[in-house]
mmCIF file of N, CA and C in Angstrom:
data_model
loop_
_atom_site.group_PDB
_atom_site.id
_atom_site.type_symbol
_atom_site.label_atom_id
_atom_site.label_comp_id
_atom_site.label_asym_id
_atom_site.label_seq_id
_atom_site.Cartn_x
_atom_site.Cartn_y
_atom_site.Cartn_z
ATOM 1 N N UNK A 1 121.101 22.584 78.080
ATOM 2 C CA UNK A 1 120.214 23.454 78.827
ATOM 3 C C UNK A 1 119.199 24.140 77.907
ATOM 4 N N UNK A 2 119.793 24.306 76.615
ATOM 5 C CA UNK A 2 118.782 25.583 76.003
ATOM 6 C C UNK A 2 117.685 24.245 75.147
ATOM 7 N N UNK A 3 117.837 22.954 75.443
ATOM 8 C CA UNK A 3 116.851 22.164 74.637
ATOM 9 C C UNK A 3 116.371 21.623 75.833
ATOM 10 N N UNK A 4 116.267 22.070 76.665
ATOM 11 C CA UNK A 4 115.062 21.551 78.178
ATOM 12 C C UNK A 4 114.236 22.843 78.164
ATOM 13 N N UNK A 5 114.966 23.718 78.129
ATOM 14 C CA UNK A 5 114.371 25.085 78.257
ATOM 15 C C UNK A 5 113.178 25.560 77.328
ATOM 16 N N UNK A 6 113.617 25.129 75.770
ATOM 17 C CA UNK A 6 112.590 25.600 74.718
ATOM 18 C C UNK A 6 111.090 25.167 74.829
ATOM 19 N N UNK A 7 110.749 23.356 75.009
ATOM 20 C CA UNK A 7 110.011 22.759 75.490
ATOM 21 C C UNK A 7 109.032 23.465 76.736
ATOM 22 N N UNK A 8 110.037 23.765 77.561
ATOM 23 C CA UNK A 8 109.584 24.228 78.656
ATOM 24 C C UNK A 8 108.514 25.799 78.456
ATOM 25 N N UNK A 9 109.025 26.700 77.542
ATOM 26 C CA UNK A 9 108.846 27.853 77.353
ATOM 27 C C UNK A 9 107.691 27.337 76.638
ATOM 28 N N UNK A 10 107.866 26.397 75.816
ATOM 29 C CA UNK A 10 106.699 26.022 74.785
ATOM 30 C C UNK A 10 105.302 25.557 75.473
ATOM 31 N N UNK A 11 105.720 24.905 76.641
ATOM 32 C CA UNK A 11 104.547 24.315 77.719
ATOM 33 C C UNK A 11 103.963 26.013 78.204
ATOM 34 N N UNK A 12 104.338 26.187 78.820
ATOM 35 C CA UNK A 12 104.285 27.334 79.931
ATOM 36 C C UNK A 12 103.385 28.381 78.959
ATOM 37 N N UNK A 13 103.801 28.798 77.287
ATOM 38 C CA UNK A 13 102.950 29.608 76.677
ATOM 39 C C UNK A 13 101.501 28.852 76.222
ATOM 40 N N UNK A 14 101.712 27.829 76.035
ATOM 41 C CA UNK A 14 100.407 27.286 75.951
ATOM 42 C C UNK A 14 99.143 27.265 76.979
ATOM 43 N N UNK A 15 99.928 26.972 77.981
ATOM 44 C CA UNK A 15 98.818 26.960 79.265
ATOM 45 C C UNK A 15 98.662 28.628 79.357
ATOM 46 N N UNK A 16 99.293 29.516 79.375
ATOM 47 C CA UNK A 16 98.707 31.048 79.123
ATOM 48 C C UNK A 16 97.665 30.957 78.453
ATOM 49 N N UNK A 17 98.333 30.802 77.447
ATOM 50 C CA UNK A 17 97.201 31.012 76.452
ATOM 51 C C UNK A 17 96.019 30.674 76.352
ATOM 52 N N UNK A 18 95.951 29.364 76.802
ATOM 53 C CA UNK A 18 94.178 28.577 77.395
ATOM 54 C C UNK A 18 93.816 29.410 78.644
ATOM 55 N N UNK A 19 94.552 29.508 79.138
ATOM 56 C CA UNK A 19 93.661 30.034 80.253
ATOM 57 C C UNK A 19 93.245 31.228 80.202
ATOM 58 N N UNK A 20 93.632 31.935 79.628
ATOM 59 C CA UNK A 20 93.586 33.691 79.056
ATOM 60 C C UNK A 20 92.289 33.519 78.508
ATOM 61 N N UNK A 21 91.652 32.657 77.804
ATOM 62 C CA UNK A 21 90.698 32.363 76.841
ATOM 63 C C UNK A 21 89.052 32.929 77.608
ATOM 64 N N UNK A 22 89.321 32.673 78.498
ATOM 65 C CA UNK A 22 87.820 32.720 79.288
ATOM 66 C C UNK A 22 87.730 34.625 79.369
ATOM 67 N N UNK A 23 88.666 34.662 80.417
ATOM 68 C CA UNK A 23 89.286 36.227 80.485
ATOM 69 C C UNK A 23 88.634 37.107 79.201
ATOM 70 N N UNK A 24 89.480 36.523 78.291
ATOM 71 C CA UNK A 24 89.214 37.071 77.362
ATOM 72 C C UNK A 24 87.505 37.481 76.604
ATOM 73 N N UNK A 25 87.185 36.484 76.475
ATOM 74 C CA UNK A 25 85.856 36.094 76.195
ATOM 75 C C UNK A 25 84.747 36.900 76.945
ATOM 76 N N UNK A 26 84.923 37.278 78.657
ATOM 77 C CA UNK A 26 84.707 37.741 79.233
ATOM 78 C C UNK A 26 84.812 39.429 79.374
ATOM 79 N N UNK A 27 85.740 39.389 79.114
ATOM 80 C CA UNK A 27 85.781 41.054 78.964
ATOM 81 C C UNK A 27 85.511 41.796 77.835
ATOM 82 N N UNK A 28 85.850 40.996 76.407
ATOM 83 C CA UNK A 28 85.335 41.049 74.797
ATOM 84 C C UNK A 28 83.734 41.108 74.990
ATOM 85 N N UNK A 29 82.995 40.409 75.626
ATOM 86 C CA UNK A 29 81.391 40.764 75.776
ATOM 87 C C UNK A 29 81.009 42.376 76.147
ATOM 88 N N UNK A 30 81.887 42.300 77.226
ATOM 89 C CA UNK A 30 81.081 43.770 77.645
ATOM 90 C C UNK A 30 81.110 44.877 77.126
ATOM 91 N N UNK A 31 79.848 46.070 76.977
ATOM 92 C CA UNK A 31 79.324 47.086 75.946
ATOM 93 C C UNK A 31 78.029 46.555 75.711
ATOM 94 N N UNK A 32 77.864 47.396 74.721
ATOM 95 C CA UNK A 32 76.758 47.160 74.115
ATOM 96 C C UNK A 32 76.491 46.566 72.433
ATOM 97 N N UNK A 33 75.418 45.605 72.560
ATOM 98 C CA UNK A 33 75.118 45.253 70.998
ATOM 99 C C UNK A 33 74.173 45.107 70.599
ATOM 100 N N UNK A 34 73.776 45.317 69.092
ATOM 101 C CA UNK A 34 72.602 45.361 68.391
ATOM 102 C C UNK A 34 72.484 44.185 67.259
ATOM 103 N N UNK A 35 71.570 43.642 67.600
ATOM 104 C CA UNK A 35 70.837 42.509 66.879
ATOM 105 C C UNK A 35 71.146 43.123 65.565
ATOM 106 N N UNK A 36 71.663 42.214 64.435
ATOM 107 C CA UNK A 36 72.087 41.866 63.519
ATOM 108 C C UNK A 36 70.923 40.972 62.439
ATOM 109 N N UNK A 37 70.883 39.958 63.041
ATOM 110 C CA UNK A 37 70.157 38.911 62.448
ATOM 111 C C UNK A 37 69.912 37.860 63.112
ATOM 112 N N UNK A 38 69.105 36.654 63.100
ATOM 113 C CA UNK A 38 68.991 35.607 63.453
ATOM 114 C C UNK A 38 69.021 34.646 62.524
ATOM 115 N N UNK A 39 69.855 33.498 62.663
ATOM 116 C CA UNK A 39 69.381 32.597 61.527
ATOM 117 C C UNK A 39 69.416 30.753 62.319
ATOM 118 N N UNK A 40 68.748 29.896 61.609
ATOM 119 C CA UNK A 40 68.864 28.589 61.813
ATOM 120 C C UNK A 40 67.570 28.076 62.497
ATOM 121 N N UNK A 41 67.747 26.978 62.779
ATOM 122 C CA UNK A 41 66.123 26.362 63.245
ATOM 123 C C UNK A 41 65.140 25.788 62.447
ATOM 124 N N UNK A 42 63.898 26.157 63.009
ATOM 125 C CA UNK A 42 62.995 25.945 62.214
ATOM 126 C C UNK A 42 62.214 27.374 61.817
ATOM 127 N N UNK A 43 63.122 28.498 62.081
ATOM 128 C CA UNK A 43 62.401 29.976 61.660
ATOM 129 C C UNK A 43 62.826 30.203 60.484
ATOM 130 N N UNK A 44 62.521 31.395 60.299
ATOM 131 C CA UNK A 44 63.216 31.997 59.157
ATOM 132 C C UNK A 44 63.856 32.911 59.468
ATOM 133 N N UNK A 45 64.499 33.442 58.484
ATOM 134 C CA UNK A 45 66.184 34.533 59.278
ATOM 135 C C UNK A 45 65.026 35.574 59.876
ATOM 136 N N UNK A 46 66.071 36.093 60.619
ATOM 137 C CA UNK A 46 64.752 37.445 61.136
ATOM 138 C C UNK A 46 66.265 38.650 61.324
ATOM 139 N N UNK A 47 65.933 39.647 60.476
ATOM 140 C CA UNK A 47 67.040 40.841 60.456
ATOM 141 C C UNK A 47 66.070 41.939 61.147
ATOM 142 N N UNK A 48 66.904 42.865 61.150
ATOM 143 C CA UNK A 48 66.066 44.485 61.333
ATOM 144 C C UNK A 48 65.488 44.167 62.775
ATOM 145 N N UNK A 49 66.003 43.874 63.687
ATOM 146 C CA UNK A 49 64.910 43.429 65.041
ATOM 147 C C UNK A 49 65.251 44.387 65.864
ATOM 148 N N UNK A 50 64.796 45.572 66.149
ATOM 149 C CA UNK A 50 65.441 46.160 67.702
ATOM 150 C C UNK A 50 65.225 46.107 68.800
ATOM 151 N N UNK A 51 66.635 45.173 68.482
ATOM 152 C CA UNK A 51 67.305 44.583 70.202
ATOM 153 C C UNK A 51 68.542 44.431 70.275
ATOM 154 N N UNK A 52 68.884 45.085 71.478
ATOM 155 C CA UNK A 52 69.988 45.632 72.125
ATOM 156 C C UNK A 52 70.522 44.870 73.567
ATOM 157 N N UNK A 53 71.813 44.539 73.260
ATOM 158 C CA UNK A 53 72.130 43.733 74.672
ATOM 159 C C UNK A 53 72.897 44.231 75.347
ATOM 160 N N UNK A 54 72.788 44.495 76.552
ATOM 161 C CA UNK A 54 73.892 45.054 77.293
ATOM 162 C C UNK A 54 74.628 44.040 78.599
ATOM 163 N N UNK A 55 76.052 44.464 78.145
ATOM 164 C CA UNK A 55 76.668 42.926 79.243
ATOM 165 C C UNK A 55 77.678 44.294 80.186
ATOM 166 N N UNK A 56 77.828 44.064 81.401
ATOM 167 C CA UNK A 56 79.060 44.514 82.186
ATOM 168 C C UNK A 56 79.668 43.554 82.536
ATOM 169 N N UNK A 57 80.533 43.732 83.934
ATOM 170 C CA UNK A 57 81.364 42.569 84.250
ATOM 171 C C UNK A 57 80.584 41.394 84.440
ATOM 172 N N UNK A 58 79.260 41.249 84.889
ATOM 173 C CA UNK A 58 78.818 39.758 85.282
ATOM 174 C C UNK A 58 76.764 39.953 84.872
ATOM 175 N N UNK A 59 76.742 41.445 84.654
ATOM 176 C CA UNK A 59 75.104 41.220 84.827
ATOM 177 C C UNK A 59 75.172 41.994 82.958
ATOM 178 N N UNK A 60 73.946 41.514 82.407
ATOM 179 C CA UNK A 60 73.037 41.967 81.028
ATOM 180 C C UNK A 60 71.805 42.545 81.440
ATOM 181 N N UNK A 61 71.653 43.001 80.396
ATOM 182 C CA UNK A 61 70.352 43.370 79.523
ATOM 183 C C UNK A 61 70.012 43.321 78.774
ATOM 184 N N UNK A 62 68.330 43.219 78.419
ATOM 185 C CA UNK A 62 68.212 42.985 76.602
ATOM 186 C C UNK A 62 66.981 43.898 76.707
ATOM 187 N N UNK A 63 67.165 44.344 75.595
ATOM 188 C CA UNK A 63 66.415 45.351 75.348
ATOM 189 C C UNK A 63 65.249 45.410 73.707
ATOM 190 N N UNK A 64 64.135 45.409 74.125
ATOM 191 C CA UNK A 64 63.600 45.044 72.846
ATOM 192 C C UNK A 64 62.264 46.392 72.660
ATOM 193 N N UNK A 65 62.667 46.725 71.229
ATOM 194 C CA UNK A 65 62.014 48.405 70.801
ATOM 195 C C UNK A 65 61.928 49.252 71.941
ATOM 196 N N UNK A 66 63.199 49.356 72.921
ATOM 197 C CA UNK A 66 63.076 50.481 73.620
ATOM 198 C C UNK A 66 62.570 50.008 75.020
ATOM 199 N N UNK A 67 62.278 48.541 75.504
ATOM 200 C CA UNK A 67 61.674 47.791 76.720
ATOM 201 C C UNK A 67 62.092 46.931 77.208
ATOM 202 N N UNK A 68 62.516 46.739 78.604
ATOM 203 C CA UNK A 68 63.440 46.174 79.164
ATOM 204 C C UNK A 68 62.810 44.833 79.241
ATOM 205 N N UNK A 69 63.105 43.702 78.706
ATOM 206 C CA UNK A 69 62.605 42.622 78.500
ATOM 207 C C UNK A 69 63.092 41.466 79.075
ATOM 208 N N UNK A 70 64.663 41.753 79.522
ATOM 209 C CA UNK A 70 65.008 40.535 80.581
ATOM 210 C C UNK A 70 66.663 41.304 81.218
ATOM 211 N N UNK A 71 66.812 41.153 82.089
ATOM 212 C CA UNK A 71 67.729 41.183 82.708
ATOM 213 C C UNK A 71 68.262 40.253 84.174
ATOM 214 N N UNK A 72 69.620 40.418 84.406
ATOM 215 C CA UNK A 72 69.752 39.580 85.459
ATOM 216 C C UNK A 72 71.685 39.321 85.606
ATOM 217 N N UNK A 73 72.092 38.365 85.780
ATOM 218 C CA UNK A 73 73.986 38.403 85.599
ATOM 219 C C UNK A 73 74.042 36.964 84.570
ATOM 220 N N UNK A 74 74.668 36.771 84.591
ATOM 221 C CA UNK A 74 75.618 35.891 83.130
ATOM 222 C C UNK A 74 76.810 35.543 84.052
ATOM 223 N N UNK A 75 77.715 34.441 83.440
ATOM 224 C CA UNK A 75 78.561 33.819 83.468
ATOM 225 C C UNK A 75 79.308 32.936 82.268
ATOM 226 N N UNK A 76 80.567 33.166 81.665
ATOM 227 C CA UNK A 76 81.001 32.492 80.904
ATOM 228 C C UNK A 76 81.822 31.521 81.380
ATOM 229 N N UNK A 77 81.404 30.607 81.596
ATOM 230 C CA UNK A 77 81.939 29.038 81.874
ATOM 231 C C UNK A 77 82.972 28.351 80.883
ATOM 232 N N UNK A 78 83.579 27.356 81.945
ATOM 233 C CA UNK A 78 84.425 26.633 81.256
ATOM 234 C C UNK A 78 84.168 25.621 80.099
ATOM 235 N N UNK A 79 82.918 25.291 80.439
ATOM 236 C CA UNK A 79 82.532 24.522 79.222
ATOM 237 C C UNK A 79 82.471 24.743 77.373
ATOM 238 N N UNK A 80 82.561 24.017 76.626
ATOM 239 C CA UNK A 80 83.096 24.592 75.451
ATOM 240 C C UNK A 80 82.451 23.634 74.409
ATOM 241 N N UNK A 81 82.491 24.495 73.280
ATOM 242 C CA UNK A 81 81.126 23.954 72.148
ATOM 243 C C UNK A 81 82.304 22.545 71.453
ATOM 244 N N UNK A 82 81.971 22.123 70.827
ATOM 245 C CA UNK A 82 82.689 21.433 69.801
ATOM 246 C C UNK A 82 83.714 21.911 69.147
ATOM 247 N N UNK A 83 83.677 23.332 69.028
ATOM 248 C CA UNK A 83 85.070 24.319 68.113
ATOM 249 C C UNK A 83 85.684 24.822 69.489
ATOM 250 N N UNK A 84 84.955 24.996 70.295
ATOM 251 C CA UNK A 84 86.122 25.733 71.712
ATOM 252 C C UNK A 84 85.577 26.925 71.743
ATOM 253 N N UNK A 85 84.462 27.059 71.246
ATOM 254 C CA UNK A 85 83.645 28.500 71.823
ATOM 255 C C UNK A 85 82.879 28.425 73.653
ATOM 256 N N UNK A 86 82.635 29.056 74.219
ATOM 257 C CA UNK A 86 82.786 28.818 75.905
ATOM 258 C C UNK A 86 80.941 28.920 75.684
ATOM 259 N N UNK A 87 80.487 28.588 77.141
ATOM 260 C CA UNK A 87 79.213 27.653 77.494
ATOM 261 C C UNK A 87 78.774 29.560 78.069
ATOM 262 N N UNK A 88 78.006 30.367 77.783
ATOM 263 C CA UNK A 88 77.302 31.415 78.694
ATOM 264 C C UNK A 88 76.036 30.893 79.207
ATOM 265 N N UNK A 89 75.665 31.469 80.331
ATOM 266 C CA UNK A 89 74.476 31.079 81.490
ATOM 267 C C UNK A 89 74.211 32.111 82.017
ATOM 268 N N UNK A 90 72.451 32.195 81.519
ATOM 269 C CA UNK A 90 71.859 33.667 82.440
ATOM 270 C C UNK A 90 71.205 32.868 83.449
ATOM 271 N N UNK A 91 71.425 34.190 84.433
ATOM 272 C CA UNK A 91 70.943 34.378 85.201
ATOM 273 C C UNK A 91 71.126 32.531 86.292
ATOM 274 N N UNK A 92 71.995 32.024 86.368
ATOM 275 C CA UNK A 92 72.407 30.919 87.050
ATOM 276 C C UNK A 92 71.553 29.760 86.660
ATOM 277 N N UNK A 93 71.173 29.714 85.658
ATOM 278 C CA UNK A 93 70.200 28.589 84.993
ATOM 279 C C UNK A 93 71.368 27.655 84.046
ATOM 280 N N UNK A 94 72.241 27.095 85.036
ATOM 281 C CA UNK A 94 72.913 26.224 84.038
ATOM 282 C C UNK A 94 72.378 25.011 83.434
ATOM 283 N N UNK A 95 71.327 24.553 83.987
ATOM 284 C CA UNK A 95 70.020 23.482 83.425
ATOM 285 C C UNK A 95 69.107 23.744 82.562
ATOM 286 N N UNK A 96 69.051 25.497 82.095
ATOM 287 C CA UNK A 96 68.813 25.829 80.605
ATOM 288 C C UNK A 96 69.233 24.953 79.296
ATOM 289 N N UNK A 97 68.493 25.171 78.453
ATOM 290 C CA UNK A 97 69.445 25.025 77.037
ATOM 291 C C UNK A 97 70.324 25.651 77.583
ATOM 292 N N UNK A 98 71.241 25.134 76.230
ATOM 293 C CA UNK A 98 72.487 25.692 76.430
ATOM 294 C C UNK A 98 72.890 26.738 75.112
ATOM 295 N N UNK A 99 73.900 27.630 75.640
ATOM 296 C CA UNK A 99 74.176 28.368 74.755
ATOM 297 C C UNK A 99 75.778 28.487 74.966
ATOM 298 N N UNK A 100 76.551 28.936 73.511
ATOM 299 C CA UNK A 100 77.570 29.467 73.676
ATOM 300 C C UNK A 100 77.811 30.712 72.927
ATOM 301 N N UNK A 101 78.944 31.130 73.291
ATOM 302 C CA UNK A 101 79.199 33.016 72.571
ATOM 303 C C UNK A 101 80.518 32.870 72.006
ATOM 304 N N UNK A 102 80.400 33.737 70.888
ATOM 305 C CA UNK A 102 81.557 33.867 70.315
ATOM 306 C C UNK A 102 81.988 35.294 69.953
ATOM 307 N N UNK A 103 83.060 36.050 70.479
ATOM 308 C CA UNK A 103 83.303 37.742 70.473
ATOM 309 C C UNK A 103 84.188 37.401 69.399
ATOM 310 N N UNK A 104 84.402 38.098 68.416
ATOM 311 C CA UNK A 104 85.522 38.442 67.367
ATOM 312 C C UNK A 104 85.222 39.723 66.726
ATOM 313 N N UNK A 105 86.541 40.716 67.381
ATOM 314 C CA UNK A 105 86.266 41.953 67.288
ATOM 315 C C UNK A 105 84.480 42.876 67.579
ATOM 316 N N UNK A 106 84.377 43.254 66.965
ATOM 317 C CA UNK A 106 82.748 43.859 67.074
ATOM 318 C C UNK A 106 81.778 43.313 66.982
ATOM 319 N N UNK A 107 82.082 42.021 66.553
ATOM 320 C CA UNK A 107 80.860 40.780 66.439
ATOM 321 C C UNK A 107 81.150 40.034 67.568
ATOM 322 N N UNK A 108 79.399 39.622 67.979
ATOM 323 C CA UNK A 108 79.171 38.250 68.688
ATOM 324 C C UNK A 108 78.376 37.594 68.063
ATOM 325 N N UNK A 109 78.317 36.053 69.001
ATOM 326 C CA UNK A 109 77.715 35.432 67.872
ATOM 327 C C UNK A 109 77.186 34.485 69.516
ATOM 328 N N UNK A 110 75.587 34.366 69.816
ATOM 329 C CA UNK A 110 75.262 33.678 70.804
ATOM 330 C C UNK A 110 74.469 32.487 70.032
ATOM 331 N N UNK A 111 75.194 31.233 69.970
ATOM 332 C CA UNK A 111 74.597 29.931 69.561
ATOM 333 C C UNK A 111 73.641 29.483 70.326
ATOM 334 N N UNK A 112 72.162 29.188 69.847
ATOM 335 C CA UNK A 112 71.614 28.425 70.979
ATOM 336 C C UNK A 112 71.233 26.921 70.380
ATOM 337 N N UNK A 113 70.616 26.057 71.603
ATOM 338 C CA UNK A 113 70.814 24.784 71.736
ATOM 339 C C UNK A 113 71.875 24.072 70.939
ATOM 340 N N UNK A 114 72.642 24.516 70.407
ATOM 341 C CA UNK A 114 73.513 23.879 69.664
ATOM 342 C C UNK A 114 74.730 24.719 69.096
ATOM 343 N N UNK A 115 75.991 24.425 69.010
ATOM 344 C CA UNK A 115 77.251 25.522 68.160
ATOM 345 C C UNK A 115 77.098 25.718 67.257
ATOM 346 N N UNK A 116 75.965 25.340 66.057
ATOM 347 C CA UNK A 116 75.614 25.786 64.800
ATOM 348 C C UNK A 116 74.765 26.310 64.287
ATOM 349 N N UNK A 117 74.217 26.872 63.743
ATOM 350 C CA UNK A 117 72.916 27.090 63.215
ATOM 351 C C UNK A 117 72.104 26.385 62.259
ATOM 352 N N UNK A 118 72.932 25.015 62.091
ATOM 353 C CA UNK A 118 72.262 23.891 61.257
ATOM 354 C C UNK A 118 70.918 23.295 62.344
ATOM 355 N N UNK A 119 71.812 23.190 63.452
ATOM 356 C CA UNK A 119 71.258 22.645 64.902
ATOM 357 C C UNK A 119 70.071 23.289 65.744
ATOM 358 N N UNK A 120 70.652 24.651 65.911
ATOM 359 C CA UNK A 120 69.801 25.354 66.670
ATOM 360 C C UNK A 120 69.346 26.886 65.905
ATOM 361 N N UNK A 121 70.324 27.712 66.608
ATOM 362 C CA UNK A 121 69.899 28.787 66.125
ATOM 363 C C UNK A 121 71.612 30.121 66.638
ATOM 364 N N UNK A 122 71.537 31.205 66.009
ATOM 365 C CA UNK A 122 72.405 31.849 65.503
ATOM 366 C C UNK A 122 72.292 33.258 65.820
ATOM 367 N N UNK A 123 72.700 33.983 66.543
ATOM 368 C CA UNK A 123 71.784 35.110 66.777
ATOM 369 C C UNK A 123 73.596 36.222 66.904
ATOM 370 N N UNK A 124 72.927 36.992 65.483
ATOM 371 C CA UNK A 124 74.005 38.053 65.345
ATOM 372 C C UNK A 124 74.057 39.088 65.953
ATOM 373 N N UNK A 125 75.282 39.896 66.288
ATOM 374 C CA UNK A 125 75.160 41.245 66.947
ATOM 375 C C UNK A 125 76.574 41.969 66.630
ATOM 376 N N UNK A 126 76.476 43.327 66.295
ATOM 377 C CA UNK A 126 77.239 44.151 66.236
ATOM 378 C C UNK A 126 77.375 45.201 67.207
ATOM 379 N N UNK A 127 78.413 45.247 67.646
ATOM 380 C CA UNK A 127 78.861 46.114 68.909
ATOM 381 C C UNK A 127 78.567 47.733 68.631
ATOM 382 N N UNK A 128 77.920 48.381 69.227
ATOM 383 C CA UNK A 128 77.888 49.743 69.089
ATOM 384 C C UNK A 128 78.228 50.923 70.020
ATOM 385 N N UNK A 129 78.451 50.223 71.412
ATOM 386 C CA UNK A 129 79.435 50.985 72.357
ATOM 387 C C UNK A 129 79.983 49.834 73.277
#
């Protein structure tokens, strides 16, 4: 019994655990953050930028020197970069480029057209509420 069982326990935490992932990802966005840096492409890094993003449960903002420059809702989707970072979509434009996000602790990290910044581009942010 206790070697059907372990397996079993072993299945059952795994599928938690994936599925928690989105959840997670999802609720780790919301607050507020400040542009960090940009890097990758064909630009050059760009630091010192003030801009500020604001996410709640489903809608953002971005905020640039103090001017509301785009807003609308977001969605973090099931879809997933090459490492397993999740697919975000403003404003229901899933036929956009694509982008994905990555929350770890006070940092995000929104990849665009591509999961790298070899590829596309890299856009840093540090959480400030």
């Amino acid at each position: 019994m206790k070697r059907r069982l372990t397996p079993l326990v072993l299945v059952l935490t795994l599928l938690l655990s994936l599925s928690c992932k989105k959840e997670s990802t999802q609720n780790g966005i919301v607050g507020t953050w400040q542009h960090v840096t940009t890097i990758g492409g064909f630009q050059p890094t760009v630091t010192n930028l003030n801009l500020t993003l604001r996410f709640t449960k489903d809608k953002f903002e971005s905020e640039l020197d103090g001017k509301i420059v785009d807003n609308g809702t977001y969605e973090i989707t099931t879809e997933k970069s090459w490492d397993g970072d999740p697919r975000i979509v403003f404003n229901g434009k899933a036929d956009a480029f694509k982008q994905y996000v990555k929350v770890s602790g006070n940092k995000l990290i929104i990849f665009n057209n591509a999961p790298i910044a070899v590829d596309g581009t890299e856009i840093h942010y540090i959480k400030i509420k």
